[in-house]
CSV table of N, CA and C in Angstrom, one decimal:
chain,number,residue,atom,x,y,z
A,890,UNK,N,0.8,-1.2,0.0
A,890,UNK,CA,0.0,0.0,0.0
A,890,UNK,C,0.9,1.2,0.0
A,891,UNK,N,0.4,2.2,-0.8
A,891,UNK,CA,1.6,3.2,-0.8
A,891,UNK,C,1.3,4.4,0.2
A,892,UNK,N,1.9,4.9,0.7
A,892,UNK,CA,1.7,5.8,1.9
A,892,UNK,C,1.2,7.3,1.1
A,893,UNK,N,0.6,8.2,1.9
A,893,UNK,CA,0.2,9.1,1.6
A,893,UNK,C,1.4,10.4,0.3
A,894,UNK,N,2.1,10.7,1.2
A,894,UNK,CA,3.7,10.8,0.6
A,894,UNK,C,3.7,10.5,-1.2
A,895,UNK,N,3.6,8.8,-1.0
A,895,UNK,CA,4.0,8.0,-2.1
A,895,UNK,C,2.8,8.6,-3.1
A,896,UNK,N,1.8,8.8,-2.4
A,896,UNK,CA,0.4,8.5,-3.5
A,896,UNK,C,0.4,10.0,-3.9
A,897,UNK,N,1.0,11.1,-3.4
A,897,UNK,CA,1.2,12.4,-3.8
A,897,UNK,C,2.0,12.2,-4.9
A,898,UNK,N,3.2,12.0,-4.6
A,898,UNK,CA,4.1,11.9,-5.4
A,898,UNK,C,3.9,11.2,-7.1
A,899,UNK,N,3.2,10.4,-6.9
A,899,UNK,CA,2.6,9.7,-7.6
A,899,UNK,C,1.1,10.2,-9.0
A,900,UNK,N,0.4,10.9,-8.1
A,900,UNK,CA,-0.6,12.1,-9.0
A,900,UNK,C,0.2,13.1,-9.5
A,901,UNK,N,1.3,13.9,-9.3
A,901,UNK,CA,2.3,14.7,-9.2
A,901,UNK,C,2.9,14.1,-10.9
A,902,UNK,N,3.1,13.0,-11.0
A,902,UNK,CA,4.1,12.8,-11.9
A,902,UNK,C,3.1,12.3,-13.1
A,903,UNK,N,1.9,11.7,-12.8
A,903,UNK,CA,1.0,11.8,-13.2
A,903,UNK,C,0.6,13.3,-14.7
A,904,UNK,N,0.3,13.7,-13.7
A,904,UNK,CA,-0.6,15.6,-14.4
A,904,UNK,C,0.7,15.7,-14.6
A,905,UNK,N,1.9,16.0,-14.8
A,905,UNK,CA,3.1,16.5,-15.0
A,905,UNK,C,3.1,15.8,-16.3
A,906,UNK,N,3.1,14.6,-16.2
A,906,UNK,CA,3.5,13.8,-17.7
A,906,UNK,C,2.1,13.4,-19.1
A,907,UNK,N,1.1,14.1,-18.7
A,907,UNK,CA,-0.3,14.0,-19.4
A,907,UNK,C,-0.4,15.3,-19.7
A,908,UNK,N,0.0,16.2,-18.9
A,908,UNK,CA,-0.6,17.6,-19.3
A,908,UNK,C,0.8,18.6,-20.0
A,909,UNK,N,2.0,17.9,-20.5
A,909,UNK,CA,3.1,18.7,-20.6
A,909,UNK,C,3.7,17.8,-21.9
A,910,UNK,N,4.1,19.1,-23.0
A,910,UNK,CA,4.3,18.3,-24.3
A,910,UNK,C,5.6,17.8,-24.2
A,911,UNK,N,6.7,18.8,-23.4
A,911,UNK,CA,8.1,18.0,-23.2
A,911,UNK,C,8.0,17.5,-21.9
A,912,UNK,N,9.3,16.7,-21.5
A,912,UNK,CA,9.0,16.0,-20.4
A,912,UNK,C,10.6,15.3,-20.3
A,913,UNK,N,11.4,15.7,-19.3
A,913,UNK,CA,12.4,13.6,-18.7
A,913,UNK,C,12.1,13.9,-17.5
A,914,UNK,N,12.6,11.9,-17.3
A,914,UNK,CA,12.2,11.9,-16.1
A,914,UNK,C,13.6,11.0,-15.8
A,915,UNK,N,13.8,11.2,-14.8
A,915,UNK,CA,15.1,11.0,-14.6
A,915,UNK,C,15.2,10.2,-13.0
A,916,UNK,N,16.4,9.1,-13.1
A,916,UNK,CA,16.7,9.0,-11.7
A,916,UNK,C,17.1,7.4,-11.5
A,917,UNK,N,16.8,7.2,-10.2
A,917,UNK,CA,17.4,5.6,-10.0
A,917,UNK,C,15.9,4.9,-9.5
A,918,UNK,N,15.6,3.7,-10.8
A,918,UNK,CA,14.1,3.6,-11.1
A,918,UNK,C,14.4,2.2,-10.2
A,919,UNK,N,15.4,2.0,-9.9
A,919,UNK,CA,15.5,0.3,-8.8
A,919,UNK,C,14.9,-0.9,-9.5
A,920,UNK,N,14.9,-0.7,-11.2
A,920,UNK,CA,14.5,-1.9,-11.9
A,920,UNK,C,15.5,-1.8,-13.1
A,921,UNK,N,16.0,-3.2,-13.5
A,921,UNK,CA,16.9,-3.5,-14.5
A,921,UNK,C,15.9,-2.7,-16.0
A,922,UNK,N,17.0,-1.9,-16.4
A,922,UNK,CA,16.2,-1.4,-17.9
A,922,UNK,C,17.3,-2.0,-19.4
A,923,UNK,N,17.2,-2.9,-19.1
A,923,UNK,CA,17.7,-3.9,-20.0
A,923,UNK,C,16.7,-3.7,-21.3
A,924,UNK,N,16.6,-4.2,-22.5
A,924,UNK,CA,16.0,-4.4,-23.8
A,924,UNK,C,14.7,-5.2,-22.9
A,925,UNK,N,13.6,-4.5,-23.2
A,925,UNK,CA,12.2,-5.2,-23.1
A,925,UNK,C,11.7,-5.1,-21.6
A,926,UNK,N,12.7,-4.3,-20.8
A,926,UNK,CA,11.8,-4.1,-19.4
A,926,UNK,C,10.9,-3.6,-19.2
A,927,UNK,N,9.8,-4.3,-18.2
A,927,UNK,CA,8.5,-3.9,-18.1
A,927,UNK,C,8.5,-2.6,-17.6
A,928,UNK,N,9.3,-1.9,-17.0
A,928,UNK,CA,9.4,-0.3,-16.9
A,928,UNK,C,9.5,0.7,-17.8
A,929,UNK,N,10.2,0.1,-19.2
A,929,UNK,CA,10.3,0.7,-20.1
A,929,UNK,C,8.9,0.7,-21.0
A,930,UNK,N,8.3,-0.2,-21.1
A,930,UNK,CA,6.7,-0.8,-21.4
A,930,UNK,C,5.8,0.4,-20.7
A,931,UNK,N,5.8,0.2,-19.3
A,931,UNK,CA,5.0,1.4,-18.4
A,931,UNK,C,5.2,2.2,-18.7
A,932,UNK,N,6.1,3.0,-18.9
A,932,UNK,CA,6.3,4.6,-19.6
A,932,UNK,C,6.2,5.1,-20.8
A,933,UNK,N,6.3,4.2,-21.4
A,933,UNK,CA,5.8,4.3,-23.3
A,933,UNK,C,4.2,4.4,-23.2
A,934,UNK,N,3.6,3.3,-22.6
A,934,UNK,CA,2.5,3.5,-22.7
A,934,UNK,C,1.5,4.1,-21.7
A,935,UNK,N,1.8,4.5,-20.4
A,935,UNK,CA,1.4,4.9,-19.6
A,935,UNK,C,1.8,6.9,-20.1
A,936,UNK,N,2.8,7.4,-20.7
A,936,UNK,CA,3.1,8.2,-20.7
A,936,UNK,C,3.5,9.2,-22.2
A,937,UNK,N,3.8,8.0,-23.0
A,937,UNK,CA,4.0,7.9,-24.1
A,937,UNK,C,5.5,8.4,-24.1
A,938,UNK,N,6.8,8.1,-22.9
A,938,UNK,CA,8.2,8.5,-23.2
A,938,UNK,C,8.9,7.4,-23.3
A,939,UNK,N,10.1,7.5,-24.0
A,939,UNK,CA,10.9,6.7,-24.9
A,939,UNK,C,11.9,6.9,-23.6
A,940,UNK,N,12.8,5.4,-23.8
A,940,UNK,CA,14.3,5.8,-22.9
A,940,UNK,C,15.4,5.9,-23.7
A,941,UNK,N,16.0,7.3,-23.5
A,941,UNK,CA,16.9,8.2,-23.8
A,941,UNK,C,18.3,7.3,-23.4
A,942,UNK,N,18.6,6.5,-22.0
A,942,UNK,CA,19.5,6.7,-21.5
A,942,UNK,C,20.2,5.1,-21.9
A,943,UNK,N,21.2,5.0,-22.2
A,943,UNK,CA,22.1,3.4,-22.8
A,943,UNK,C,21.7,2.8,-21.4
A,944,UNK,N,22.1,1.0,-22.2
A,944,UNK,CA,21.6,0.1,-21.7
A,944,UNK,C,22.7,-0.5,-21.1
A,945,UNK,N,23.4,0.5,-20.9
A,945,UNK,CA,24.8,-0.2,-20.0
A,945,UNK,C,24.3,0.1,-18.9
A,946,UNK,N,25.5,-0.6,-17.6
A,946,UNK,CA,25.7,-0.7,-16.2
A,946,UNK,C,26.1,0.5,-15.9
A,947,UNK,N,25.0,1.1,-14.8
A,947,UNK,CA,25.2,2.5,-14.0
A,947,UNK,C,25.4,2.3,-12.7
A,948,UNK,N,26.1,1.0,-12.7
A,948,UNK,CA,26.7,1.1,-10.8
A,948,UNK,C,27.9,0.0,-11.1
A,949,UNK,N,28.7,-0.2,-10.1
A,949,UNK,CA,29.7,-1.0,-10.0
A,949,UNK,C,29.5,-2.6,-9.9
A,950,UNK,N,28.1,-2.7,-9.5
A,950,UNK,CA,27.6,-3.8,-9.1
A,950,UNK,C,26.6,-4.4,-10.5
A,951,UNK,N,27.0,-3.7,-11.8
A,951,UNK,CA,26.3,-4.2,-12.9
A,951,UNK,C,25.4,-4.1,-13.5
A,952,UNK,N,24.4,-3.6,-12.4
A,952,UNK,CA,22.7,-3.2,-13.2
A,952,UNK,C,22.9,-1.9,-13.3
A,953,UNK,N,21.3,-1.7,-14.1
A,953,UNK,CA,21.0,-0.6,-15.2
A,953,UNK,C,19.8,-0.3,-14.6
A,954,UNK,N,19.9,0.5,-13.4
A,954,UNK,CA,19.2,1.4,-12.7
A,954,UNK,C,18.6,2.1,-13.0
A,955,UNK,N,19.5,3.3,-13.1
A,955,UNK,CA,19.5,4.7,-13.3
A,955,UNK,C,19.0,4.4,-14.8
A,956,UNK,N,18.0,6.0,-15.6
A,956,UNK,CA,17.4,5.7,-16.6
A,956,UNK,C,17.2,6.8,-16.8
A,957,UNK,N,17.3,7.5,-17.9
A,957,UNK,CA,16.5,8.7,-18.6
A,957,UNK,C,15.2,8.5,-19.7
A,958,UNK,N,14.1,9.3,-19.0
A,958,UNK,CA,12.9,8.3,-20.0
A,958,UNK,C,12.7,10.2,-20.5
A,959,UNK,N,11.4,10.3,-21.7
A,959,UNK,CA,11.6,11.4,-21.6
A,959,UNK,C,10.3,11.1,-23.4
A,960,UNK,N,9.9,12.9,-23.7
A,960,UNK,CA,9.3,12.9,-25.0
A,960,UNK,C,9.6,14.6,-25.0
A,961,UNK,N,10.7,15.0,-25.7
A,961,UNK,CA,10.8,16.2,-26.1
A,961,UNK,C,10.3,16.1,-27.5
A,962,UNK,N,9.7,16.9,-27.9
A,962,UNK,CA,9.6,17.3,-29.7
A,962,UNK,C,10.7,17.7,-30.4
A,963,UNK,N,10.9,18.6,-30.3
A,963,UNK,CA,12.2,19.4,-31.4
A,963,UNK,C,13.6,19.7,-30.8
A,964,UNK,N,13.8,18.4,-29.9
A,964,UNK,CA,15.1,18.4,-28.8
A,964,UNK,C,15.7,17.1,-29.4
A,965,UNK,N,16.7,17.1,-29.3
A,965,UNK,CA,17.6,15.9,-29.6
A,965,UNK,C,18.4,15.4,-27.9
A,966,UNK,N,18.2,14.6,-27.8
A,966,UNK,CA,18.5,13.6,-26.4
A,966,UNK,C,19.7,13.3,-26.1
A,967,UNK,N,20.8,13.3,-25.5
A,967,UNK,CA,21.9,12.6,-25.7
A,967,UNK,C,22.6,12.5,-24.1
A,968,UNK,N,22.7,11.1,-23.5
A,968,UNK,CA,22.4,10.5,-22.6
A,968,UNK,C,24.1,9.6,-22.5
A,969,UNK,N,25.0,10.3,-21.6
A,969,UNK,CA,26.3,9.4,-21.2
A,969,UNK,C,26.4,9.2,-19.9
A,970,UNK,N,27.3,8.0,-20.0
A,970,UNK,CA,27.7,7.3,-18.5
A,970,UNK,C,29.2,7.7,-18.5
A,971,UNK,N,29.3,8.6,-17.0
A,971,UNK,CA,30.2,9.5,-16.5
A,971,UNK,C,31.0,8.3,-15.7
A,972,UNK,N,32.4,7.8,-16.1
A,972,UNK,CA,33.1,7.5,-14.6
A,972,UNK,C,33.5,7.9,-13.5
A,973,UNK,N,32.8,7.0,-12.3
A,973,UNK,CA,32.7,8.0,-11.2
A,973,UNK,C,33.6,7.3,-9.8
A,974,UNK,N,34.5,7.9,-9.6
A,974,UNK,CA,35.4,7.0,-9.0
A,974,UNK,C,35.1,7.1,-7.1
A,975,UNK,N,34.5,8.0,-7.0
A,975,UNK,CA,33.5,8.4,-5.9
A,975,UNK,C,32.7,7.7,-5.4
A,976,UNK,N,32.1,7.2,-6.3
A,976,UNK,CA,30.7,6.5,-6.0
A,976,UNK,C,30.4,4.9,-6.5
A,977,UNK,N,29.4,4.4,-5.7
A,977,UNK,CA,29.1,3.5,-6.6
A,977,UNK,C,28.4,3.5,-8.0
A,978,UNK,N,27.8,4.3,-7.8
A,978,UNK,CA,27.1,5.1,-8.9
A,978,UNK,C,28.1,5.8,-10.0
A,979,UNK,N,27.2,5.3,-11.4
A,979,UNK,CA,28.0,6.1,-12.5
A,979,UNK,C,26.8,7.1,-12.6
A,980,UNK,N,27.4,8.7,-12.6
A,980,UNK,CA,26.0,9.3,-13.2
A,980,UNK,C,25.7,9.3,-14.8
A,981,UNK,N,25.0,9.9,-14.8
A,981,UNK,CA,24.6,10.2,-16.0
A,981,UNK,C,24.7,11.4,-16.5
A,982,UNK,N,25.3,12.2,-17.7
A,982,UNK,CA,25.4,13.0,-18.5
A,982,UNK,C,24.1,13.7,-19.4
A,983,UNK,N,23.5,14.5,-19.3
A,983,UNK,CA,22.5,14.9,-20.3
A,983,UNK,C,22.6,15.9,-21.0
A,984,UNK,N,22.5,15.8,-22.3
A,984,UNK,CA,22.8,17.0,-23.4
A,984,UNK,C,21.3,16.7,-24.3
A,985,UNK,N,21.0,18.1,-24.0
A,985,UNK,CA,19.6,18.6,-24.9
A,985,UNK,C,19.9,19.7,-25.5
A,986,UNK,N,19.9,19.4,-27.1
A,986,UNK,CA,19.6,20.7,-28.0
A,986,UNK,C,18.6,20.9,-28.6
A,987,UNK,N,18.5,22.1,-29.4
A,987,UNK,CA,17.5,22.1,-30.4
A,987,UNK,C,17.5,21.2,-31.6
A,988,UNK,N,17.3,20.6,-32.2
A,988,UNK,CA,17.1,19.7,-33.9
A,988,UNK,C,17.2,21.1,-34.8
């Protein structure tokens, strides 16, 4: 059951991603986004955004966490894995221009 908090947070991202023509969404989604993950599925169709971000390993530990999902129109996406000798965490790089 998701706590009150969660279920905000949740309508929030909601009207944000229905009611706005551009859009990323960014972060550490705590599911593998390998070719064909069901999170990648949920956002295409729940939202209608594409993932921007490569299908490599964004931690030390191998999985593909972290994710840039996203539907800009007249923006070009461009999504790198920073090494991060700091962290376990590799971040992510985002470059958005105009087309």
């Amino acid at each position: 059951m998701l706590s009150q908090t969660q279920w905000d947070e949740r309508k929030a991202l909601y009207y944000v991603c229905l009611n706005c023509e551009n859009i990323l969404i960014l972060g550490d989604f705590n599911h593998e986004l390998k070719l064909g993950s069901p999170l990648e599925s949920f956002m295409l169709q729940s939202f209608d955004t594409r993932l921007f971000s490569p299908r490599e390993s964004t931690t030390n530990a191998r999985t593909t966490v972290d994710g840039v999902f996203g539907r800009l129109e007249d923006y070009n996406v461009e999504v790198f894995i920073y090494e991060s000798y700091a962290s376990h965490y590799k971040p992510l790089v985002i470059r958005v221009h105009e087309l």
